[in-house]
Structures are given as C-alpha cells and as structure tokens.
Amino acid sequence: MSERRKLVAGNWKMNGGLAANQALVQALRAGVGQPACDVAVCPPPVYLAQLQQLLAGQAAIALGAQDVSEHEGGAFTGDVSAAMLRDFGVRYAIVGHSERRQYQGETDLQVATKARRALAAGITPIVCVGETLREREEGLTEFIVQRQLSAVIHLNGHCISEIVVAYEPVWAIGTGKTATPTEAQAVHAVLRTQLGAATEQADRVRILYGGSMNAANAAELLAQPDIDGGLIGGAALKAPDFLTIVGAAA
Ligand code: PGA
C-alpha cells in the first residue's frame, strides 16, 4: 500500500459563470464532508477571486488554476503569473494540458518552465502528459510521455518530488473513451520508474489519471497501484458525479 493521499481535481476548462459557479460550489461544499482524499477545483482565471470567497472557511476543497505564465512578470499581455495566483489562495496549477499544447502550441520547455514558476511560488504544478491516438497506434506512448516528463524533471531537478503528474491520453479526453485500468496503470508505472531515476522520493509523487474519468469508472481506475487520483473534466461540472469520484478515491 502506498502512503500517497489521493487527489481528485476538477478541471472546469472554459465553462461556468458567476451563478453556475456559485451553485456548483454550494453543492460541492454541502456534499463533500471530510473527504479521505485531497480535492481541488480549477475554474477559469477570472473566477478565482469568486471561488476563493466561495471556498472560504473550509479546508476540504482547495483552489487550483488551469494554467500559469512561464514568465515571472512584466510585459506579457494576457498572462497570469504564479505570484498573482498565489494572491488568491491558489494551491495547484495545471500545466501542459493537452488542449494548451495543441491550441496554444505550448512546448515541453514552456511546460517545464511553468512548473518551475509554480513551484517557486509555493503552488503545486499538476503536470499533464499524454499521447495522441496516432502516437498510441504507432507504439509511441512511452516515448511521448517520457519526453514530456523528462523536460520537467530536467528543469526542476531537486524539486521534482513536489510536483503532481497527470497522465491524460489525448484520445480519452472529452471523448467518453477511457483508458482501461490496465492500460492506464502500465503508463503510470512507466512514469513512476522515470521519476525514480530522478528522485529517491518517487513513491511520494502523485500520478493522476485523466480522460473521461466519471462516476461509473472511477473506482476501478483509482484501485490501480500507481493511480493516485484523477483530473476530471466533464464530470467535474456535475456535483453528484464529482462527489462520487471523490468518494471512490477514499
Ligand atoms: P474529461 O477531461 O474528463 O472531460 O475527459 C479531462 C481533462 O481534460 O483534464
């Protein structure tokens, strides 16, 4: 048995609004109780201040961001720095989500730099890695995720045990197609071994699974020895589903 406390993080993506956020957080607060795992919600950045207020006075649900700038500050229009996130009580920042790699052209080096900025501000980066369907079919899964993680390890050296990794096969995101528990576990084990070559504390690093994880399939995925939680997209927008996943991580 690992001593890793599981983490279930909701990635709201570009969804929500003032009223919807309030209703969702109210339902989550009412239902979460004292969870046996860490829980976080990651709203769009303009709502971080609202969520900070909605989450005040409780410790069960932490606040996360969906991205962080690779720059420390200055003339970077539209960017949000790690220090700014910290001002709003942000504890986690997703970096290198496949949607940002794909639509914003983020490189492995940029993702690694973002992870470093987050760590320097005391924010835990949730570093996403994952292969496309084509890469999987070409037998490149291990090569791709190792390349993506290796950039982060290279730049963050001695801090690497402080990160969270999320394995998110691109073909499983938002598609309703989930990696089987066996498929996911195999990749998680590869990532754990890679971390083990970089730190003696690889056993401490949480490796989340993401990609169509939902209320029905969460328990089986979370039962795998190297699956330490979930990064949840669609199912994070429905309080009962998200809470079921939190319960499954107990
Ligand atoms: P999904 O998204 O759960 O909707 O597949 C997961 C993610 O992109 O983090």
mmCIF file of C-alpha atoms and ligand atoms in Angstrom:
data_model
loop_
_atom_site.group_PDB
_atom_site.id
_atom_site.type_symbol
_atom_site.label_atom_id
_atom_site.label_comp_id
_atom_site.label_asym_id
_atom_site.label_seq_id
_atom_site.Cartn_x
_atom_site.Cartn_y
_atom_site.Cartn_z
ATOM 1 C CA MET A 1 0.000 0.000 0.000
ATOM 2 C CA SER A 2 1.306 3.406 -0.848
ATOM 3 C CA GLU A 3 1.112 6.266 1.590
ATOM 4 C CA ARG A 4 0.124 8.651 -1.108
ATOM 5 C CA ARG A 5 -3.037 10.575 -0.332
ATOM 6 C CA LYS A 6 -5.141 10.623 -3.451
ATOM 7 C CA LEU A 7 -6.023 13.878 -5.210
ATOM 8 C CA VAL A 8 -9.190 14.490 -7.195
ATOM 9 C CA ALA A 9 -9.017 17.744 -9.145
ATOM 10 C CA GLY A 10 -11.803 19.217 -11.264
ATOM 11 C CA ASN A 11 -10.687 20.964 -14.439
ATOM 12 C CA TRP A 12 -13.622 23.168 -15.322
ATOM 13 C CA LYS A 13 -11.979 24.287 -18.576
ATOM 14 C CA MET A 14 -13.754 27.273 -20.211
ATOM 15 C CA ASN A 15 -17.066 26.580 -18.513
ATOM 16 C CA GLY A 16 -19.039 28.315 -15.817
ATOM 17 C CA GLY A 17 -20.309 31.740 -14.904
ATOM 18 C CA LEU A 18 -20.952 33.604 -11.681
ATOM 19 C CA ALA A 19 -24.298 31.962 -10.967
ATOM 20 C CA ALA A 20 -23.341 28.476 -12.133
ATOM 21 C CA ASN A 21 -20.095 28.550 -10.141
ATOM 22 C CA GLN A 22 -21.933 29.522 -7.008
ATOM 23 C CA ALA A 23 -24.451 26.716 -7.388
ATOM 24 C CA LEU A 24 -21.743 24.158 -8.122
ATOM 25 C CA VAL A 25 -19.542 25.147 -5.197
ATOM 26 C CA GLN A 26 -22.518 25.213 -2.844
ATOM 27 C CA ALA A 27 -23.425 21.676 -3.846
ATOM 28 C CA LEU A 28 -19.809 20.515 -3.511
ATOM 29 C CA ARG A 29 -19.439 22.117 -0.092
ATOM 30 C CA ALA A 30 -22.704 20.592 1.086
ATOM 31 C CA GLY A 31 -21.776 17.106 -0.086
ATOM 32 C CA VAL A 32 -18.034 16.752 0.362
ATOM 33 C CA GLY A 33 -17.923 16.205 4.118
ATOM 34 C CA GLN A 34 -14.458 15.285 5.352
ATOM 35 C CA PRO A 35 -13.005 13.603 2.279
ATOM 36 C CA ALA A 36 -10.377 10.899 2.617
ATOM 37 C CA CYS A 37 -8.508 12.445 -0.305
ATOM 38 C CA ASP A 38 -7.371 15.893 -1.382
ATOM 39 C CA VAL A 39 -9.905 17.715 -3.546
ATOM 40 C CA ALA A 40 -9.394 20.734 -5.779
ATOM 41 C CA VAL A 41 -11.389 22.736 -8.303
ATOM 42 C CA CYS A 42 -9.759 24.664 -11.146
ATOM 43 C CA PRO A 43 -12.051 27.369 -12.566
ATOM 44 C CA PRO A 44 -11.173 29.808 -15.349
ATOM 45 C CA PRO A 45 -8.816 32.504 -14.008
ATOM 46 C CA VAL A 46 -11.359 35.343 -13.948
ATOM 47 C CA TYR A 47 -13.353 33.363 -11.384
ATOM 48 C CA LEU A 48 -10.509 32.620 -8.982
ATOM 49 C CA ALA A 49 -11.463 35.550 -6.747
ATOM 50 C CA GLN A 50 -15.070 34.400 -6.668
ATOM 51 C CA LEU A 51 -14.055 30.826 -5.890
ATOM 52 C CA GLN A 52 -11.657 31.969 -3.181
ATOM 53 C CA GLN A 53 -14.629 33.587 -1.456
ATOM 54 C CA LEU A 54 -16.981 30.672 -2.063
ATOM 55 C CA LEU A 55 -14.424 28.253 -0.608
ATOM 56 C CA ALA A 56 -13.554 30.377 2.415
ATOM 57 C CA GLY A 57 -13.938 28.855 5.851
ATOM 58 C CA GLN A 58 -13.443 25.226 4.823
ATOM 59 C CA ALA A 59 -10.439 23.035 4.158
ATOM 60 C CA ALA A 60 -11.899 20.136 2.183
ATOM 61 C CA ILE A 61 -11.753 21.764 -1.251
ATOM 62 C CA ALA A 62 -8.648 23.606 -2.454
ATOM 63 C CA LEU A 63 -8.407 26.106 -5.268
ATOM 64 C CA GLY A 64 -6.484 25.399 -8.442
ATOM 65 C CA ALA A 65 -5.731 27.241 -11.681
ATOM 66 C CA GLN A 66 -5.815 25.837 -15.203
ATOM 67 C CA ASP A 67 -2.551 27.403 -16.285
ATOM 68 C CA VAL A 68 0.211 29.748 -15.134
ATOM 69 C CA SER A 69 2.550 32.020 -17.047
ATOM 70 C CA GLU A 70 6.048 30.841 -17.795
ATOM 71 C CA HIS A 71 7.181 34.402 -17.018
ATOM 72 C CA GLU A 72 7.647 35.936 -13.630
ATOM 73 C CA GLY A 73 6.003 39.249 -14.513
ATOM 74 C CA GLY A 74 6.093 42.202 -16.881
ATOM 75 C CA ALA A 75 5.006 42.850 -20.447
ATOM 76 C CA PHE A 76 3.149 39.615 -21.201
ATOM 77 C CA THR A 77 -0.354 40.663 -22.175
ATOM 78 C CA GLY A 78 -2.996 38.217 -21.070
ATOM 79 C CA ASP A 79 -0.698 36.119 -18.886
ATOM 80 C CA VAL A 80 -1.273 35.433 -15.194
ATOM 81 C CA SER A 81 1.780 34.945 -13.001
ATOM 82 C CA ALA A 82 2.276 32.368 -10.273
ATOM 83 C CA ALA A 83 2.543 35.157 -7.683
ATOM 84 C CA MET A 84 -0.845 36.509 -8.810
ATOM 85 C CA LEU A 85 -2.387 33.063 -8.441
ATOM 86 C CA ARG A 86 -0.855 32.836 -5.003
ATOM 87 C CA ASP A 87 -2.587 36.121 -4.065
ATOM 88 C CA PHE A 88 -5.909 34.331 -4.498
ATOM 89 C CA GLY A 89 -5.040 31.300 -2.426
ATOM 90 C CA VAL A 90 -4.350 29.029 -5.378
ATOM 91 C CA ARG A 91 -2.708 25.772 -4.277
ATOM 92 C CA TYR A 92 -2.468 23.872 -7.568
ATOM 93 C CA ALA A 93 -1.867 24.887 -11.169
ATOM 94 C CA ILE A 94 -2.449 22.595 -14.116
ATOM 95 C CA VAL A 95 0.400 22.960 -16.607
ATOM 96 C CA GLY A 96 0.826 21.440 -20.041
ATOM 97 C CA HIS A 97 -2.751 20.340 -20.527
ATOM 98 C CA SER A 98 -3.027 18.781 -23.967
ATOM 99 C CA GLU A 99 -5.523 21.447 -25.039
ATOM 100 C CA ARG A 100 -2.888 24.099 -24.378
ATOM 101 C CA ARG A 101 -0.153 22.066 -26.034
ATOM 102 C CA GLN A 102 -2.422 21.636 -29.051
ATOM 103 C CA TYR A 103 -4.203 25.007 -29.365
ATOM 104 C CA GLN A 104 -1.579 27.311 -27.866
ATOM 105 C CA GLY A 105 1.405 25.398 -29.171
ATOM 106 C CA GLU A 106 2.982 25.012 -25.750
ATOM 107 C CA THR A 107 6.300 23.205 -25.895
ATOM 108 C CA ASP A 108 7.812 20.780 -23.389
ATOM 109 C CA LEU A 109 10.234 23.520 -22.319
ATOM 110 C CA GLN A 110 7.446 26.045 -21.740
ATOM 111 C CA VAL A 111 5.529 23.493 -19.696
ATOM 112 C CA ALA A 112 8.621 22.738 -17.627
ATOM 113 C CA THR A 113 9.181 26.463 -17.067
ATOM 114 C CA LYS A 114 5.587 26.893 -15.947
ATOM 115 C CA ALA A 115 6.046 24.080 -13.462
ATOM 116 C CA ARG A 116 9.128 25.844 -12.143
ATOM 117 C CA ARG A 117 7.290 29.165 -11.762
ATOM 118 C CA ALA A 118 4.523 27.453 -9.856
ATOM 119 C CA LEU A 119 6.933 25.644 -7.525
ATOM 120 C CA ALA A 120 8.820 28.855 -6.840
ATOM 121 C CA ALA A 121 5.554 30.470 -5.707
ATOM 122 C CA GLY A 122 4.635 27.559 -3.465
ATOM 123 C CA ILE A 123 1.987 26.252 -5.882
ATOM 124 C CA THR A 124 1.887 22.567 -6.770
ATOM 125 C CA PRO A 125 2.005 22.102 -10.542
ATOM 126 C CA ILE A 126 -0.161 19.351 -11.985
ATOM 127 C CA VAL A 127 1.941 18.430 -14.995
ATOM 128 C CA CYS A 128 -0.097 16.834 -17.788
ATOM 129 C CA VAL A 129 1.422 14.327 -20.170
ATOM 130 C CA GLY A 130 -0.225 12.088 -22.714
ATOM 131 C CA GLU A 131 -0.119 10.669 -26.206
ATOM 132 C CA THR A 132 -2.470 11.201 -29.127
ATOM 133 C CA LEU A 133 -4.366 8.310 -30.691
ATOM 134 C CA ARG A 134 -1.957 8.273 -33.614
ATOM 135 C CA GLU A 135 1.036 8.139 -31.309
ATOM 136 C CA ARG A 136 -0.524 5.255 -29.383
ATOM 137 C CA GLU A 137 -1.239 3.376 -32.588
ATOM 138 C CA GLU A 138 2.349 3.881 -33.675
ATOM 139 C CA GLY A 139 3.580 2.419 -30.400
ATOM 140 C CA LEU A 140 4.980 5.758 -29.225
ATOM 141 C CA THR A 141 3.077 6.142 -25.959
ATOM 142 C CA GLU A 142 6.020 5.583 -23.641
ATOM 143 C CA PHE A 143 8.357 7.679 -25.747
ATOM 144 C CA ILE A 144 5.960 10.639 -25.766
ATOM 145 C CA VAL A 145 5.089 10.704 -22.070
ATOM 146 C CA GLN A 146 8.726 10.162 -21.083
ATOM 147 C CA ARG A 147 9.836 13.002 -23.344
ATOM 148 C CA GLN A 148 7.197 15.320 -21.862
ATOM 149 C CA LEU A 149 8.044 14.414 -18.270
ATOM 150 C CA SER A 150 11.771 14.457 -18.842
ATOM 151 C CA ALA A 151 11.704 18.171 -19.725
ATOM 152 C CA VAL A 152 10.009 18.877 -16.409
ATOM 153 C CA ILE A 153 12.437 16.696 -14.476
ATOM 154 C CA HIS A 154 15.391 18.322 -16.204
ATOM 155 C CA LEU A 155 14.350 21.852 -15.274
ATOM 156 C CA ASN A 156 13.043 21.147 -11.798
ATOM 157 C CA GLY A 157 15.665 18.724 -10.536
ATOM 158 C CA HIS A 158 15.654 18.605 -6.775
ATOM 159 C CA CYS A 159 12.035 19.883 -6.505
ATOM 160 C CA ILE A 160 10.649 17.113 -8.665
ATOM 161 C CA SER A 161 9.086 15.180 -5.797
ATOM 162 C CA GLU A 162 6.861 18.245 -5.154
ATOM 163 C CA ILE A 163 5.009 18.001 -8.450
ATOM 164 C CA VAL A 164 1.843 16.116 -9.304
ATOM 165 C CA VAL A 165 1.769 14.338 -12.662
ATOM 166 C CA ALA A 166 -1.410 13.718 -14.641
ATOM 167 C CA TYR A 167 -1.412 11.062 -17.329
ATOM 168 C CA GLU A 168 -4.062 12.131 -19.799
ATOM 169 C CA PRO A 169 -4.177 10.179 -23.039
ATOM 170 C CA VAL A 170 -5.345 12.796 -25.535
ATOM 171 C CA TRP A 171 -7.673 10.310 -27.242
ATOM 172 C CA ALA A 172 -9.538 9.815 -23.952
ATOM 173 C CA ILE A 173 -10.160 13.485 -23.148
ATOM 174 C CA GLY A 174 -13.759 14.504 -23.581
ATOM 175 C CA THR A 175 -14.410 11.548 -25.846
ATOM 176 C CA GLY A 176 -16.070 9.125 -23.451
ATOM 177 C CA LYS A 177 -13.266 6.674 -24.314
ATOM 178 C CA THR A 178 -11.311 5.838 -21.183
ATOM 179 C CA ALA A 179 -8.031 4.028 -20.986
ATOM 180 C CA THR A 180 -8.677 0.696 -19.326
ATOM 181 C CA PRO A 181 -7.355 0.442 -15.781
ATOM 182 C CA THR A 182 -4.661 -1.896 -17.090
ATOM 183 C CA GLU A 183 -3.643 0.451 -19.915
ATOM 184 C CA ALA A 184 -3.513 3.417 -17.562
ATOM 185 C CA GLN A 185 -1.638 1.559 -14.834
ATOM 186 C CA ALA A 186 1.005 0.463 -17.357
ATOM 187 C CA VAL A 187 1.780 4.077 -18.286
ATOM 188 C CA HIS A 188 1.666 5.217 -14.663
ATOM 189 C CA ALA A 189 4.236 2.563 -13.792
ATOM 190 C CA VAL A 190 6.495 3.821 -16.592
ATOM 191 C CA LEU A 191 6.221 7.369 -15.252
ATOM 192 C CA ARG A 192 6.905 6.222 -11.693
ATOM 193 C CA THR A 193 10.044 4.438 -12.841
ATOM 194 C CA GLN A 194 11.169 7.539 -14.696
ATOM 195 C CA LEU A 195 10.640 9.647 -11.579
ATOM 196 C CA GLY A 196 12.544 7.037 -9.607
ATOM 197 C CA ALA A 197 15.632 7.678 -11.690
ATOM 198 C CA ALA A 198 15.423 11.376 -10.757
ATOM 199 C CA THR A 199 14.492 11.278 -7.081
ATOM 200 C CA GLU A 200 14.576 8.895 -4.179
ATOM 201 C CA GLN A 201 11.126 10.186 -3.341
ATOM 202 C CA ALA A 202 9.315 8.954 -6.436
ATOM 203 C CA ASP A 203 6.990 6.988 -4.176
ATOM 204 C CA ARG A 204 5.655 10.273 -2.842
ATOM 205 C CA VAL A 205 4.702 11.721 -6.220
ATOM 206 C CA ARG A 206 1.046 11.504 -7.063
ATOM 207 C CA ILE A 207 0.248 10.433 -10.603
ATOM 208 C CA LEU A 208 -3.339 11.220 -11.557
ATOM 209 C CA TYR A 209 -5.281 9.723 -14.423
ATOM 210 C CA GLY A 210 -7.390 11.995 -16.627
ATOM 211 C CA GLY A 211 -9.544 11.361 -19.679
ATOM 212 C CA SER A 212 -13.244 10.581 -19.403
ATOM 213 C CA MET A 213 -12.971 9.521 -15.788
ATOM 214 C CA ASN A 214 -16.503 9.525 -14.441
ATOM 215 C CA ALA A 215 -18.709 8.348 -11.593
ATOM 216 C CA ALA A 216 -19.042 4.896 -13.134
ATOM 217 C CA ASN A 217 -15.415 4.083 -13.953
ATOM 218 C CA ALA A 218 -13.507 5.989 -11.255
ATOM 219 C CA ALA A 219 -13.364 3.270 -8.600
ATOM 220 C CA GLU A 220 -11.733 0.726 -10.877
ATOM 221 C CA LEU A 221 -9.149 3.187 -12.175
ATOM 222 C CA LEU A 222 -8.381 4.501 -8.698
ATOM 223 C CA ALA A 223 -7.826 0.965 -7.417
ATOM 224 C CA GLN A 224 -4.687 0.605 -9.545
ATOM 225 C CA PRO A 225 -1.479 0.747 -7.521
ATOM 226 C CA ASP A 226 0.031 3.737 -9.331
ATOM 227 C CA ILE A 227 -3.148 5.738 -9.975
ATOM 228 C CA ASP A 228 -3.209 8.308 -7.210
ATOM 229 C CA GLY A 229 -6.244 10.321 -8.162
ATOM 230 C CA GLY A 230 -7.992 11.905 -11.093
ATOM 231 C CA LEU A 231 -8.023 15.044 -13.188
ATOM 232 C CA ILE A 232 -11.660 15.345 -14.073
ATOM 233 C CA GLY A 233 -13.098 17.443 -16.912
ATOM 234 C CA GLY A 234 -16.722 16.920 -17.893
ATOM 235 C CA ALA A 235 -17.734 15.044 -14.753
ATOM 236 C CA ALA A 236 -16.368 17.869 -12.571
ATOM 237 C CA LEU A 237 -19.183 20.137 -13.730
ATOM 238 C CA LYS A 238 -21.861 17.952 -12.116
ATOM 239 C CA ALA A 239 -21.657 17.974 -8.343
ATOM 240 C CA PRO A 240 -23.086 14.472 -7.772
ATOM 241 C CA ASP A 241 -20.697 12.923 -10.284
ATOM 242 C CA PHE A 242 -17.665 14.758 -8.940
ATOM 243 C CA LEU A 243 -18.576 13.838 -5.374
ATOM 244 C CA THR A 244 -18.972 10.201 -6.364
ATOM 245 C CA ILE A 245 -15.445 10.254 -7.783
ATOM 246 C CA VAL A 246 -14.177 11.881 -4.575
ATOM 247 C CA GLY A 247 -15.870 9.096 -2.639
ATOM 248 C CA ALA A 248 -14.292 6.465 -4.872
ATOM 249 C CA ALA A 249 -10.844 7.870 -4.028
ATOM 250 C CA ALA A 250 -11.278 7.108 -0.346
HETATM 251 P P1 PGA B 1 -12.525 14.850 -19.434
HETATM 252 O O1 PGA B 1 -11.300 15.888 -19.354
HETATM 253 O O2 PGA B 1 -12.706 14.282 -18.045
HETATM 254 O O3 PGA B 1 -13.701 15.688 -19.867
HETATM 255 O O4 PGA B 1 -12.163 13.808 -20.424
HETATM 256 C C1 PGA B 1 -10.178 15.615 -18.564
HETATM 257 C C2 PGA B 1 -9.160 16.704 -18.751
HETATM 258 O O5 PGA B 1 -9.013 17.201 -19.873
HETATM 259 O O6 PGA B 1 -8.478 17.108 -17.788
#
